Amino acid sequence: MQLYEELIERGLIAQVTDEEHIREMINNGKATFYIGFDCTADSLTAGHFMALTLMKRLQMAGNKPIALIGGGTTMIGDPSGRTDMRKMLTKEDIDHNAECFKRQMERFIEFGEGKAMMVNNADWLLNLNYVDLLREVGACFSVNNMLRAECYKQRMEKGLSFLEFNYMIMQSYDFYYMFQKYGCNMEFGGDDQWSNMLGGTELIRKKLGKDAYAMTITLLTDSNGKKMGKTAGNAVWLDPNKTSPFDFFQYWRNVGDADVLKCIRMLTFLPMEQIREMNTWEGAQLNRAKEILAYELTNMVHGKEEADKALEAARAVFQGGGSSENMPTTEVEAVDTSVVDLLVAGKLAPSKGEAKRLIQQGGISVDDVKVERFDAVVEGAKLKDGVIIKKGKKVFHKFIAR
């Protein structure tokens, strides 16, 4: 099976501008393609994971990736998929986040001479003269068409700032610039980016009289249509200091039965022959599939050693055996401490109010005993031996005195 056909079977392709040309380019290693990553945080998330694995798949087939760090576009903010305006970041924050992204991307993509490139659109966007930009590309965009774009329509009711309105032009200019400077002939992105990506292909055609291509990836959602990669309102980060390898493993181990095989197809590098065999799995076999998914992804992000540790710790909590040694652990003082304070200290709840809500809903237990009262306390003597707090059915955290 050739790569393009494999991408279809894995469920990765949402929309393309010219399937015949895109298939030929990808299958023959002729695509110089880019994916953009805006630097809105100091770590990539599980939401970026599919884009990174897609870049790896295409590079393995001889295509050339360009990882575009959005040092310039982050200063504007993409309105796609948003109900409100993004927080404005300083240039210093954006530069710091960009450096963090680079270090994480190098785990997936091979950079170097003749291999993948990493560029930052701040290098050309921040030097643009606004009047020159309007004269050069402004006439290529119809305001009527822009307002019909899905990325803008969903914001019109609550208000779309003129700052964000420029985002499509900036993203389109990125493609236009890299087409000329780096020979970039294809753009990939999530299917919520379709309108922005079409803007780039049209700009290249109108200004240069040449064709460029765009392909969107199916966004990874759960069976309820919600974006995956977030839990309890928080992102699942690729940085181990923000989401531990165990928590990362546990997140994927806990995906729903309806989603596990979809995730395996879209995110892992397991051969399609093996995945097709798994399509008949059901019942207890799906738990095995979830373990495979979690191990494969943790291995890719954090390495084999951390994946092995996470697997051992997960089996300890899911199967009731083994050691809690590799479980996420927070050290506390050897004094009587309220459960509410422990939940906040271990980042199981973002605030005391949220911790109390979890207790009220019956979702917290200490060493398998449900916590019934807001003022429940864990004694310092118990903390010396270590206690395990469980949030819901799937989140475990160990607390031990220093």
mmCIF file of C-alpha atoms in Angstrom:
data_model
loop_
_atom_site.group_PDB
_atom_site.id
_atom_site.type_symbol
_atom_site.label_atom_id
_atom_site.label_comp_id
_atom_site.label_asym_id
_atom_site.label_seq_id
_atom_site.Cartn_x
_atom_site.Cartn_y
_atom_site.Cartn_z
ATOM 1 C CA MET A 1 0.000 0.000 0.000
ATOM 2 C CA GLN A 2 1.312 3.443 -0.915
ATOM 3 C CA LEU A 3 1.400 6.249 1.634
ATOM 4 C CA TYR A 4 -1.551 8.314 0.421
ATOM 5 C CA GLU A 5 -3.804 5.260 0.421
ATOM 6 C CA GLU A 6 -2.551 4.376 3.907
ATOM 7 C CA LEU A 7 -3.391 7.885 5.143
ATOM 8 C CA ILE A 8 -6.929 7.390 3.859
ATOM 9 C CA GLU A 9 -7.274 3.996 5.564
ATOM 10 C CA ARG A 10 -5.974 5.456 8.803
ATOM 11 C CA GLY A 11 -8.725 8.084 8.623
ATOM 12 C CA LEU A 12 -6.311 11.012 8.552
ATOM 13 C CA ILE A 13 -7.425 12.931 5.466
ATOM 14 C CA ALA A 14 -10.371 15.313 5.723
ATOM 15 C CA GLN A 15 -10.166 17.532 2.599
ATOM 16 C CA VAL A 16 -7.740 18.089 -0.265
ATOM 17 C CA THR A 17 -7.579 20.681 -3.010
ATOM 18 C CA ASP A 18 -6.475 18.357 -5.838
ATOM 19 C CA GLU A 19 -6.406 14.695 -4.891
ATOM 20 C CA GLU A 20 -4.734 13.413 -8.059
ATOM 21 C CA HIS A 21 -1.738 15.748 -7.738
ATOM 22 C CA ILE A 22 -1.460 15.400 -3.983
ATOM 23 C CA ARG A 23 -1.514 11.593 -4.198
ATOM 24 C CA GLU A 24 1.225 11.606 -6.836
ATOM 25 C CA MET A 25 3.427 14.029 -4.905
ATOM 26 C CA ILE A 26 3.113 12.258 -1.554
ATOM 27 C CA ASN A 27 3.540 8.748 -2.923
ATOM 28 C CA ASN A 28 6.650 9.756 -4.877
ATOM 29 C CA GLY A 29 8.303 11.835 -2.171
ATOM 30 C CA LYS A 30 7.873 15.102 -4.076
ATOM 31 C CA ALA A 31 6.023 17.084 -1.421
ATOM 32 C CA THR A 32 7.780 19.896 0.398
ATOM 33 C CA PHE A 33 5.084 20.595 2.926
ATOM 34 C CA TYR A 34 4.587 22.662 6.030
ATOM 35 C CA ILE A 35 2.486 22.594 9.165
ATOM 36 C CA GLY A 36 2.252 25.684 11.357
ATOM 37 C CA PHE A 37 2.417 25.691 15.153
ATOM 38 C CA ASP A 38 1.459 28.888 16.978
ATOM 39 C CA CYS A 39 3.398 29.380 20.227
ATOM 40 C CA THR A 40 0.506 29.923 22.628
ATOM 41 C CA ALA A 41 2.109 27.859 25.440
ATOM 42 C CA ASP A 42 5.540 26.595 26.478
ATOM 43 C CA SER A 43 4.755 23.012 25.458
ATOM 44 C CA LEU A 44 3.092 21.179 22.619
ATOM 45 C CA THR A 45 0.014 19.172 23.571
ATOM 46 C CA ALA A 46 -1.577 15.873 22.662
ATOM 47 C CA GLY A 47 -3.645 17.962 20.252
ATOM 48 C CA HIS A 48 -0.462 18.599 18.224
ATOM 49 C CA PHE A 49 0.481 14.949 18.317
ATOM 50 C CA MET A 50 -1.287 13.885 15.136
ATOM 51 C CA ALA A 51 0.372 16.677 13.147
ATOM 52 C CA LEU A 52 3.792 15.576 14.404
ATOM 53 C CA THR A 53 3.190 11.936 13.557
ATOM 54 C CA LEU A 54 1.896 12.916 10.117
ATOM 55 C CA MET A 55 5.093 14.865 9.467
ATOM 56 C CA LYS A 56 7.083 11.819 10.525
ATOM 57 C CA ARG A 57 5.102 9.511 8.221
ATOM 58 C CA LEU A 58 5.668 11.749 5.225
ATOM 59 C CA GLN A 59 9.358 12.251 5.991
ATOM 60 C CA MET A 60 9.855 8.485 6.200
ATOM 61 C CA ALA A 61 8.441 8.277 2.655
ATOM 62 C CA GLY A 62 10.949 10.811 1.308
ATOM 63 C CA ASN A 63 8.901 13.998 1.532
ATOM 64 C CA LYS A 64 10.419 17.119 3.091
ATOM 65 C CA PRO A 65 8.712 18.670 6.130
ATOM 66 C CA ILE A 66 8.904 22.300 7.150
ATOM 67 C CA ALA A 67 7.924 22.914 10.760
ATOM 68 C CA LEU A 68 6.715 26.501 10.857
ATOM 69 C CA ILE A 69 6.963 28.077 14.282
ATOM 70 C CA GLY A 70 4.377 30.857 14.469
ATOM 71 C CA GLY A 71 6.409 33.519 16.218
ATOM 72 C CA GLY A 72 4.649 36.153 14.112
ATOM 73 C CA THR A 73 1.107 34.790 13.792
ATOM 74 C CA THR A 74 0.943 34.109 17.546
ATOM 75 C CA MET A 75 1.084 37.882 18.052
ATOM 76 C CA ILE A 76 -2.293 38.081 16.273
ATOM 77 C CA GLY A 77 -4.047 34.880 17.366
ATOM 78 C CA ASP A 78 -6.013 32.409 15.262
ATOM 79 C CA PRO A 79 -9.798 32.793 15.737
ATOM 80 C CA SER A 80 -10.456 29.264 14.390
ATOM 81 C CA GLY A 81 -12.320 27.136 16.898
ATOM 82 C CA ARG A 82 -12.436 29.977 19.422
ATOM 83 C CA THR A 83 -15.390 31.616 21.119
ATOM 84 C CA ASP A 84 -13.294 34.470 22.472
ATOM 85 C CA MET A 85 -10.081 36.308 21.704
ATOM 86 C CA ARG A 86 -6.837 34.628 22.683
ATOM 87 C CA LYS A 87 -4.678 36.083 25.423
ATOM 88 C CA MET A 88 -2.135 38.528 24.042
ATOM 89 C CA LEU A 89 1.408 37.310 24.661
ATOM 90 C CA THR A 90 4.590 39.354 24.779
ATOM 91 C CA LYS A 91 7.316 38.808 22.191
ATOM 92 C CA GLU A 92 9.532 37.434 24.977
ATOM 93 C CA ASP A 93 6.881 34.860 25.935
ATOM 94 C CA ILE A 94 6.443 33.844 22.303
ATOM 95 C CA ASP A 95 10.202 33.457 21.760
ATOM 96 C CA HIS A 96 10.477 31.293 24.881
ATOM 97 C CA ASN A 97 7.565 29.109 23.766
ATOM 98 C CA ALA A 98 9.100 28.742 20.304
ATOM 99 C CA GLU A 99 12.335 27.385 21.800
ATOM 100 C CA CYS A 100 10.352 24.865 23.844
ATOM 101 C CA PHE A 101 8.513 23.712 20.711
ATOM 102 C CA LYS A 102 11.774 23.178 18.836
ATOM 103 C CA ARG A 103 13.173 20.849 21.491
ATOM 104 C CA GLN A 104 10.012 18.744 21.514
ATOM 105 C CA MET A 105 9.694 18.507 17.734
ATOM 106 C CA GLU A 106 13.188 17.074 17.437
ATOM 107 C CA ARG A 107 11.923 13.878 19.083
ATOM 108 C CA PHE A 108 9.688 13.236 16.066
ATOM 109 C CA ILE A 109 11.245 14.880 13.037
ATOM 110 C CA GLU A 110 14.778 14.611 11.682
ATOM 111 C CA PHE A 111 16.138 18.089 11.030
ATOM 112 C CA GLY A 112 19.312 18.979 9.166
ATOM 113 C CA GLU A 113 20.839 19.557 5.760
ATOM 114 C CA GLY A 114 18.616 18.016 3.102
ATOM 115 C CA LYS A 115 16.137 16.855 5.742
ATOM 116 C CA ALA A 116 13.397 18.705 7.599
ATOM 117 C CA MET A 117 13.537 22.451 8.147
ATOM 118 C CA MET A 118 12.372 24.538 11.061
ATOM 119 C CA VAL A 119 11.540 28.173 10.356
ATOM 120 C CA ASN A 120 9.853 30.976 12.284
ATOM 121 C CA ASN A 121 7.391 33.284 10.537
ATOM 122 C CA ALA A 122 8.467 36.120 12.834
ATOM 123 C CA ASP A 123 11.506 36.353 10.543
ATOM 124 C CA TRP A 124 9.368 37.733 7.704
ATOM 125 C CA LEU A 125 6.015 38.787 9.179
ATOM 126 C CA LEU A 126 7.428 41.186 11.783
ATOM 127 C CA ASN A 127 9.376 43.080 9.136
ATOM 128 C CA LEU A 128 6.427 43.659 6.815
ATOM 129 C CA ASN A 129 5.352 47.200 6.020
ATOM 130 C CA TYR A 130 1.596 47.297 6.450
ATOM 131 C CA VAL A 131 0.885 49.488 3.425
ATOM 132 C CA ASP A 132 3.178 47.376 1.248
ATOM 133 C CA LEU A 133 1.405 44.234 2.432
ATOM 134 C CA LEU A 134 -1.993 45.698 1.615
ATOM 135 C CA ARG A 135 -0.837 46.653 -1.871
ATOM 136 C CA GLU A 136 0.838 43.306 -2.510
ATOM 137 C CA VAL A 137 -1.767 40.857 -1.222
ATOM 138 C CA GLY A 138 -4.802 42.834 -0.022
ATOM 139 C CA ALA A 139 -6.378 42.958 -3.466
ATOM 140 C CA CYS A 140 -6.269 39.133 -3.650
ATOM 141 C CA PHE A 141 -8.756 38.710 -0.792
ATOM 142 C CA SER A 142 -12.502 39.259 -0.953
ATOM 143 C CA VAL A 143 -13.930 40.488 2.346
ATOM 144 C CA ASN A 144 -17.255 38.870 1.432
ATOM 145 C CA ASN A 145 -15.569 35.485 0.974
ATOM 146 C CA MET A 146 -13.576 35.895 4.167
ATOM 147 C CA LEU A 147 -16.701 36.573 6.206
ATOM 148 C CA ARG A 148 -18.278 33.397 4.822
ATOM 149 C CA ALA A 149 -15.317 31.351 6.059
ATOM 150 C CA GLU A 150 -16.194 29.001 8.903
ATOM 151 C CA CYS A 151 -13.312 30.253 11.048
ATOM 152 C CA TYR A 152 -14.900 33.737 11.078
ATOM 153 C CA LYS A 153 -18.603 32.876 10.986
ATOM 154 C CA GLN A 154 -18.547 31.211 14.385
ATOM 155 C CA ARG A 155 -17.089 34.370 15.921
ATOM 156 C CA MET A 156 -19.325 36.962 14.333
ATOM 157 C CA GLU A 157 -22.069 36.758 16.968
ATOM 158 C CA LYS A 158 -19.723 37.405 19.898
ATOM 159 C CA GLY A 159 -17.493 39.813 18.060
ATOM 160 C CA LEU A 160 -14.489 39.381 15.792
ATOM 161 C CA SER A 161 -11.644 41.837 16.315
ATOM 162 C CA PHE A 162 -9.922 43.422 13.331
ATOM 163 C CA LEU A 163 -6.681 42.023 14.736
ATOM 164 C CA GLU A 164 -7.959 38.450 14.356
ATOM 165 C CA PHE A 165 -9.531 39.263 10.994
ATOM 166 C CA ASN A 166 -6.005 39.647 9.630
ATOM 167 C CA TYR A 167 -4.995 36.122 10.641
ATOM 168 C CA MET A 168 -6.085 34.527 7.368
ATOM 169 C CA ILE A 169 -3.970 36.995 5.415
ATOM 170 C CA MET A 170 -0.939 36.304 7.606
ATOM 171 C CA GLN A 171 -1.285 32.535 7.262
ATOM 172 C CA SER A 172 -1.778 32.851 3.522
ATOM 173 C CA TYR A 173 1.294 35.048 3.274
ATOM 174 C CA ASP A 174 3.317 32.366 5.082
ATOM 175 C CA PHE A 175 2.526 29.845 2.333
ATOM 176 C CA TYR A 176 3.179 32.436 -0.383
ATOM 177 C CA TYR A 177 6.556 33.336 1.150
ATOM 178 C CA MET A 178 7.708 29.748 1.695
ATOM 179 C CA PHE A 179 6.559 28.696 -1.781
ATOM 180 C CA GLN A 180 9.003 31.210 -3.239
ATOM 181 C CA LYS A 181 11.878 30.859 -0.748
ATOM 182 C CA TYR A 182 11.844 27.142 0.100
ATOM 183 C CA GLY A 183 9.891 25.539 -2.733
ATOM 184 C CA CYS A 184 7.108 24.618 -0.301
ATOM 185 C CA ASN A 185 4.287 23.261 -2.478
ATOM 186 C CA MET A 186 1.842 21.889 0.084
ATOM 187 C CA GLU A 187 0.268 22.918 3.388
ATOM 188 C CA PHE A 188 -1.225 20.553 5.961
ATOM 189 C CA GLY A 189 -3.400 21.466 8.914
ATOM 190 C CA GLY A 190 -6.446 20.536 10.958
ATOM 191 C CA ASP A 191 -9.767 20.567 9.148
ATOM 192 C CA ASP A 192 -10.733 23.717 11.065
ATOM 193 C CA GLN A 193 -7.996 25.462 9.053
ATOM 194 C CA TRP A 194 -9.518 24.811 5.630
ATOM 195 C CA SER A 195 -10.529 28.401 4.874
ATOM 196 C CA ASN A 196 -7.141 29.788 5.920
ATOM 197 C CA MET A 197 -5.331 27.201 3.829
ATOM 198 C CA LEU A 198 -7.389 27.916 0.734
ATOM 199 C CA GLY A 199 -6.390 31.563 1.141
ATOM 200 C CA GLY A 200 -2.745 30.587 0.700
ATOM 201 C CA THR A 201 -3.285 28.445 -2.397
ATOM 202 C CA GLU A 202 -5.356 31.222 -4.007
ATOM 203 C CA LEU A 203 -2.757 33.871 -3.187
ATOM 204 C CA ILE A 204 -0.014 31.809 -4.837
ATOM 205 C CA ARG A 205 -2.156 31.207 -7.908
ATOM 206 C CA LYS A 206 -3.152 34.866 -8.292
ATOM 207 C CA LYS A 207 0.263 36.377 -7.610
ATOM 208 C CA LEU A 208 2.558 33.779 -9.184
ATOM 209 C CA GLY A 209 0.320 31.949 -11.640
ATOM 210 C CA LYS A 210 1.360 28.625 -10.130
ATOM 211 C CA ASP A 211 -0.398 25.867 -8.258
ATOM 212 C CA ALA A 212 0.062 24.911 -4.648
ATOM 213 C CA TYR A 213 -1.906 22.342 -2.697
ATOM 214 C CA ALA A 214 -3.543 21.949 0.688
ATOM 215 C CA MET A 215 -4.668 18.952 2.695
ATOM 216 C CA THR A 216 -6.460 19.012 6.029
ATOM 217 C CA ILE A 217 -6.205 16.350 8.700
ATOM 218 C CA THR A 218 -9.265 14.957 10.433
ATOM 219 C CA LEU A 219 -9.244 16.420 13.933
ATOM 220 C CA LEU A 220 -9.090 13.765 16.627
ATOM 221 C CA THR A 221 -12.360 13.794 18.563
ATOM 222 C CA ASP A 222 -13.986 11.358 20.941
ATOM 223 C CA SER A 223 -17.273 9.574 20.369
ATOM 224 C CA ASN A 224 -19.133 12.620 21.698
ATOM 225 C CA GLY A 225 -17.482 14.926 19.166
ATOM 226 C CA LYS A 226 -15.241 16.662 21.697
ATOM 227 C CA LYS A 227 -11.587 17.314 20.887
ATOM 228 C CA MET A 228 -9.301 14.761 22.478
ATOM 229 C CA GLY A 229 -6.096 15.718 24.243
ATOM 230 C CA LYS A 230 -7.793 17.490 27.131
ATOM 231 C CA THR A 231 -8.968 16.146 30.453
ATOM 232 C CA ALA A 232 -10.754 17.895 33.303
ATOM 233 C CA GLY A 233 -10.422 21.165 31.394
ATOM 234 C CA ASN A 234 -6.630 20.900 31.163
ATOM 235 C CA ALA A 235 -4.444 20.135 28.183
ATOM 236 C CA VAL A 236 -2.457 16.898 28.033
ATOM 237 C CA TRP A 237 1.046 18.236 27.502
ATOM 238 C CA LEU A 238 4.057 16.603 25.834
ATOM 239 C CA ASP A 239 6.368 18.231 28.397
ATOM 240 C CA PRO A 240 6.909 15.695 31.228
ATOM 241 C CA ASN A 241 7.089 18.535 33.748
ATOM 242 C CA LYS A 242 3.521 19.553 32.862
ATOM 243 C CA THR A 243 2.005 16.114 32.242
ATOM 244 C CA SER A 244 3.981 13.248 33.747
ATOM 245 C CA PRO A 245 4.703 10.190 31.574
ATOM 246 C CA PHE A 246 2.345 8.199 33.815
ATOM 247 C CA ASP A 247 -0.484 10.727 33.410
ATOM 248 C CA PHE A 248 0.167 10.818 29.653
ATOM 249 C CA PHE A 249 0.010 7.021 29.535
ATOM 250 C CA GLN A 250 -3.077 6.989 31.717
ATOM 251 C CA TYR A 251 -4.885 9.510 29.529
ATOM 252 C CA TRP A 252 -4.590 7.253 26.484
ATOM 253 C CA ARG A 253 -5.232 4.095 28.540
ATOM 254 C CA ASN A 254 -8.572 5.607 29.501
ATOM 255 C CA VAL A 255 -9.941 6.510 26.061
ATOM 256 C CA GLY A 256 -13.437 5.210 25.368
ATOM 257 C CA ASP A 257 -14.067 1.829 23.780
ATOM 258 C CA ALA A 258 -15.495 3.554 20.706
ATOM 259 C CA ASP A 259 -12.317 5.614 20.203
ATOM 260 C CA VAL A 260 -9.406 3.309 20.925
ATOM 261 C CA LEU A 261 -9.027 1.697 17.493
ATOM 262 C CA LYS A 262 -9.504 5.059 15.793
ATOM 263 C CA CYS A 263 -6.658 6.459 17.903
ATOM 264 C CA ILE A 264 -4.458 3.472 17.109
ATOM 265 C CA ARG A 265 -5.040 3.962 13.384
ATOM 266 C CA MET A 266 -4.461 7.707 13.433
ATOM 267 C CA LEU A 267 -1.625 8.064 15.931
ATOM 268 C CA THR A 268 0.518 4.931 16.039
ATOM 269 C CA PHE A 269 2.935 3.443 13.523
ATOM 270 C CA LEU A 270 1.657 -0.098 13.984
ATOM 271 C CA PRO A 271 1.265 -1.852 10.599
ATOM 272 C CA MET A 272 -2.195 -1.688 9.099
ATOM 273 C CA GLU A 273 -2.247 -5.503 8.885
ATOM 274 C CA GLN A 274 -2.025 -5.683 12.681
ATOM 275 C CA ILE A 275 -4.611 -2.931 13.138
ATOM 276 C CA ARG A 276 -7.069 -4.669 10.793
ATOM 277 C CA GLU A 277 -6.860 -7.766 12.967
ATOM 278 C CA MET A 278 -7.656 -5.614 16.003
ATOM 279 C CA ASN A 279 -10.855 -4.356 14.356
ATOM 280 C CA THR A 280 -12.595 -7.551 15.517
ATOM 281 C CA TRP A 281 -11.550 -7.086 19.155
ATOM 282 C CA GLU A 282 -14.240 -6.492 21.718
ATOM 283 C CA GLY A 283 -14.874 -6.710 25.441
ATOM 284 C CA ALA A 284 -11.719 -7.339 27.465
ATOM 285 C CA GLN A 285 -9.635 -7.225 24.282
ATOM 286 C CA LEU A 286 -10.351 -3.508 24.020
ATOM 287 C CA ASN A 287 -8.544 -2.979 27.325
ATOM 288 C CA ARG A 288 -5.534 -4.660 25.756
ATOM 289 C CA ALA A 289 -5.884 -2.310 22.758
ATOM 290 C CA LYS A 290 -5.935 0.693 25.102
ATOM 291 C CA GLU A 291 -2.763 -0.521 26.786
ATOM 292 C CA ILE A 292 -1.092 -0.917 23.384
ATOM 293 C CA LEU A 293 -2.170 2.596 22.376
ATOM 294 C CA ALA A 294 -0.938 4.154 25.618
ATOM 295 C CA TYR A 295 2.395 2.332 25.492
ATOM 296 C CA GLU A 296 3.099 3.179 21.846
ATOM 297 C CA LEU A 297 2.390 6.892 22.296
ATOM 298 C CA THR A 298 4.248 7.185 25.608
ATOM 299 C CA ASN A 299 7.231 5.445 24.031
ATOM 300 C CA MET A 300 7.225 7.955 21.156
ATOM 301 C CA VAL A 301 6.934 11.007 23.393
ATOM 302 C CA HIS A 302 8.918 10.023 26.491
ATOM 303 C CA GLY A 303 11.037 7.022 25.469
ATOM 304 C CA LYS A 304 10.980 3.299 26.235
ATOM 305 C CA GLU A 305 12.183 3.570 29.828
ATOM 306 C CA GLU A 306 9.383 5.944 30.838
ATOM 307 C CA ALA A 307 6.839 3.927 28.849
ATOM 308 C CA ASP A 308 7.872 0.751 30.692
ATOM 309 C CA LYS A 309 7.569 2.524 34.055
ATOM 310 C CA ALA A 310 4.150 3.916 33.152
ATOM 311 C CA LEU A 311 2.951 0.499 32.004
ATOM 312 C CA GLU A 312 4.048 -1.116 35.279
ATOM 313 C CA ALA A 313 2.412 1.604 37.364
ATOM 314 C CA ALA A 314 -0.792 1.492 35.308
ATOM 315 C CA ARG A 315 -1.076 -2.257 35.735
ATOM 316 C CA ALA A 316 -0.618 -1.766 39.464
ATOM 317 C CA VAL A 317 -3.620 0.548 39.708
ATOM 318 C CA PHE A 318 -5.846 -1.079 37.093
ATOM 319 C CA GLN A 319 -5.231 -4.699 38.010
ATOM 320 C CA GLY A 320 -4.639 -4.290 41.742
ATOM 321 C CA GLY A 321 -1.118 -5.636 41.771
ATOM 322 C CA GLY A 322 2.437 -4.471 41.469
ATOM 323 C CA SER A 323 4.080 -1.391 42.910
ATOM 324 C CA SER A 324 3.002 2.250 43.061
ATOM 325 C CA GLU A 325 6.648 3.295 42.744
ATOM 326 C CA ASN A 326 6.175 4.858 39.291
ATOM 327 C CA MET A 327 2.856 6.505 40.085
ATOM 328 C CA PRO A 328 2.806 10.347 39.979
ATOM 329 C CA THR A 329 3.872 11.435 43.451
ATOM 330 C CA THR A 330 3.794 14.689 45.401
ATOM 331 C CA GLU A 331 5.912 15.180 48.503
ATOM 332 C CA VAL A 332 4.241 17.028 51.390
ATOM 333 C CA GLU A 333 4.987 17.902 54.984
ATOM 334 C CA ALA A 334 4.541 15.140 57.606
ATOM 335 C CA VAL A 335 1.651 16.935 59.269
ATOM 336 C CA ASP A 336 -2.115 16.488 59.320
ATOM 337 C CA THR A 337 -3.285 17.863 55.965
ATOM 338 C CA SER A 338 -6.777 18.360 54.575
ATOM 339 C CA VAL A 339 -7.774 16.342 51.516
ATOM 340 C CA VAL A 340 -8.711 19.612 49.843
ATOM 341 C CA ASP A 341 -5.161 20.927 50.254
ATOM 342 C CA LEU A 342 -3.692 17.648 48.991
ATOM 343 C CA LEU A 343 -5.848 17.767 45.856
ATOM 344 C CA VAL A 344 -4.588 21.252 45.076
ATOM 345 C CA ALA A 345 -0.953 20.394 45.925
ATOM 346 C CA GLY A 346 -1.053 17.390 43.597
ATOM 347 C CA LYS A 347 -2.753 19.418 40.832
ATOM 348 C CA LEU A 348 -5.729 17.082 40.910
ATOM 349 C CA ALA A 349 -7.860 20.209 41.310
ATOM 350 C CA PRO A 350 -6.967 23.758 40.204
ATOM 351 C CA SER A 351 -8.488 25.362 43.310
ATOM 352 C CA LYS A 352 -9.951 24.584 46.711
ATOM 353 C CA GLY A 353 -13.408 25.303 45.366
ATOM 354 C CA GLU A 354 -12.976 22.731 42.607
ATOM 355 C CA ALA A 355 -11.550 20.238 45.143
ATOM 356 C CA LYS A 356 -14.667 20.651 47.300
ATOM 357 C CA ARG A 357 -16.893 20.151 44.269
ATOM 358 C CA LEU A 358 -15.121 16.868 43.473
ATOM 359 C CA ILE A 359 -15.638 15.685 47.069
ATOM 360 C CA GLN A 360 -19.287 16.746 46.991
ATOM 361 C CA GLN A 361 -19.811 14.699 43.821
ATOM 362 C CA GLY A 362 -18.326 11.625 45.515
ATOM 363 C CA GLY A 363 -15.371 11.517 43.146
ATOM 364 C CA ILE A 364 -12.492 11.402 45.671
ATOM 365 C CA SER A 365 -11.190 8.494 47.706
ATOM 366 C CA VAL A 366 -8.125 8.080 49.930
ATOM 367 C CA ASP A 367 -6.669 4.565 49.991
ATOM 368 C CA ASP A 368 -9.951 3.288 48.484
ATOM 369 C CA VAL A 369 -12.137 4.980 51.147
ATOM 370 C CA LYS A 370 -14.540 7.566 49.702
ATOM 371 C CA VAL A 371 -14.139 11.051 51.147
ATOM 372 C CA GLU A 372 -17.493 12.315 52.419
ATOM 373 C CA ARG A 373 -16.606 15.634 54.109
ATOM 374 C CA PHE A 374 -14.930 18.842 52.947
ATOM 375 C CA ASP A 375 -12.930 18.991 56.187
ATOM 376 C CA ALA A 376 -11.553 15.444 55.894
ATOM 377 C CA VAL A 377 -7.900 15.243 56.966
ATOM 378 C CA VAL A 378 -5.091 12.793 56.246
ATOM 379 C CA GLU A 379 -2.943 12.298 59.316
ATOM 380 C CA GLY A 380 0.760 13.073 59.158
ATOM 381 C CA ALA A 381 1.591 9.537 60.293
ATOM 382 C CA LYS A 382 -0.220 8.108 57.269
ATOM 383 C CA LEU A 383 1.550 10.500 54.955
ATOM 384 C CA LYS A 384 4.889 9.129 56.178
ATOM 385 C CA ASP A 385 3.912 5.739 54.743
ATOM 386 C CA GLY A 386 2.262 7.271 51.681
ATOM 387 C CA VAL A 387 -1.397 7.475 50.690
ATOM 388 C CA ILE A 388 -3.038 7.154 47.273
ATOM 389 C CA ILE A 389 -5.808 9.545 46.308
ATOM 390 C CA LYS A 390 -8.083 8.486 43.474
ATOM 391 C CA LYS A 391 -10.066 11.041 41.478
ATOM 392 C CA GLY A 392 -12.969 9.463 39.686
ATOM 393 C CA LYS A 393 -12.275 5.971 38.415
ATOM 394 C CA LYS A 394 -9.116 6.603 36.466
ATOM 395 C CA VAL A 395 -6.809 9.204 38.045
ATOM 396 C CA PHE A 396 -4.414 8.054 40.787
ATOM 397 C CA HIS A 397 -1.858 10.121 42.702
ATOM 398 C CA LYS A 398 0.449 9.231 45.568
ATOM 399 C CA PHE A 399 1.222 11.636 48.440
ATOM 400 C CA ILE A 400 4.130 10.970 50.773
ATOM 401 C CA ALA A 401 5.839 12.955 53.506
ATOM 402 C CA ARG A 402 9.303 14.350 52.795
#
